[in-house]
Amino acid sequence: MSASTDDKTINNAKRSYTNGEVTIIWDAQKCQHSGNCIKHNPAVFRPKERPWVKPLNSTTEEIIKTVEKCPSGALTCFLNSDP
């Protein structure tokens, strides 16, 4: 799988973004816009840009740490090596 900064629509409310190692899923219906993602990793989460999630701008480890801080659960992620 090649790294991509383009988002992929999963359904009307969910989008996925990958850096090749990790895939971030954003669920718009769950998002409460707390801003935690932007505060903790502004290089990846850039709401004024499209696509707004830039997973190539950070390490996989930092992305996972940031996603785990999402209070609403709107952000999830998985390692692409996971079955």
C-alpha positions as CSV (number, residue, x, y, z in Angstrom):
1,M,0.0,0.0,0.0
2,S,1.4,3.4,-0.9
3,A,1.2,6.3,1.4
4,S,-1.6,8.8,0.6
5,T,-2.6,12.2,1.9
6,D,-5.9,11.9,0.0
7,D,-8.9,11.0,2.0
8,K,-11.1,8.1,1.2
9,T,-14.8,8.2,1.9
10,I,-16.0,5.1,3.8
11,N,-19.6,6.3,4.0
12,N,-21.3,9.7,4.2
13,A,-19.9,10.3,7.7
14,K,-16.6,8.6,7.8
15,R,-13.3,9.3,6.0
16,S,-10.0,7.5,6.2
17,Y,-6.5,8.8,5.8
18,T,-3.2,6.8,5.7
19,N,0.5,7.3,5.8
20,G,1.1,3.7,4.7
21,E,1.7,2.4,8.3
22,V,-1.4,3.6,10.0
23,T,-4.9,4.5,8.9
24,I,-6.9,7.2,10.6
25,I,-10.7,7.0,10.5
26,W,-12.6,10.2,11.2
27,D,-16.4,9.9,12.0
28,A,-18.0,13.3,11.4
29,Q,-21.2,12.3,13.1
30,K,-19.3,11.6,16.4
31,C,-17.0,14.7,16.2
32,Q,-17.6,17.3,18.9
33,H,-14.9,19.6,17.6
34,S,-13.1,19.8,20.9
35,G,-9.9,20.6,19.1
36,N,-7.7,18.1,20.9
37,C,-6.4,16.6,17.7
38,I,-5.3,20.1,16.5
39,K,-3.7,21.0,19.8
40,H,-1.8,17.8,20.1
41,N,-0.7,17.3,16.5
42,P,-1.2,20.4,14.4
43,A,1.1,19.1,11.7
44,V,-1.4,16.3,10.9
45,F,-4.8,17.9,11.8
46,R,-5.2,21.0,9.7
47,P,-8.9,22.0,9.5
48,K,-8.4,24.9,7.1
49,E,-6.9,22.6,4.4
50,R,-8.3,19.8,2.2
51,P,-7.8,17.1,2.9
52,W,-7.7,18.3,6.5
53,V,-5.8,15.2,7.8
54,K,-2.2,15.0,6.7
55,P,-0.8,11.7,8.1
56,L,2.5,12.0,6.3
57,N,3.4,15.0,8.5
58,S,4.0,13.0,11.6
59,T,5.2,9.7,12.9
60,T,2.9,6.8,13.3
61,E,3.5,6.7,17.1
62,E,2.6,10.4,17.4
63,I,-0.6,9.9,15.3
64,I,-1.7,7.0,17.6
65,K,-1.0,9.1,20.7
66,T,-3.1,11.9,19.3
67,V,-6.0,9.7,18.2
68,E,-6.2,8.1,21.6
69,K,-6.8,11.6,23.1
70,C,-10.0,12.1,21.1
71,P,-12.8,12.5,23.7
72,S,-15.7,11.7,21.5
73,G,-14.2,8.7,19.8
74,A,-14.6,10.4,16.4
75,L,-11.0,9.6,15.6
76,T,-9.8,6.0,15.5
77,C,-6.9,4.3,13.9
78,F,-5.4,1.0,13.0
79,L,-2.0,-0.3,11.9
80,N,-2.1,-1.4,8.3
81,S,-0.2,-4.5,9.3
82,D,-3.0,-5.6,11.6
83,P,-5.2,-8.4,10.1
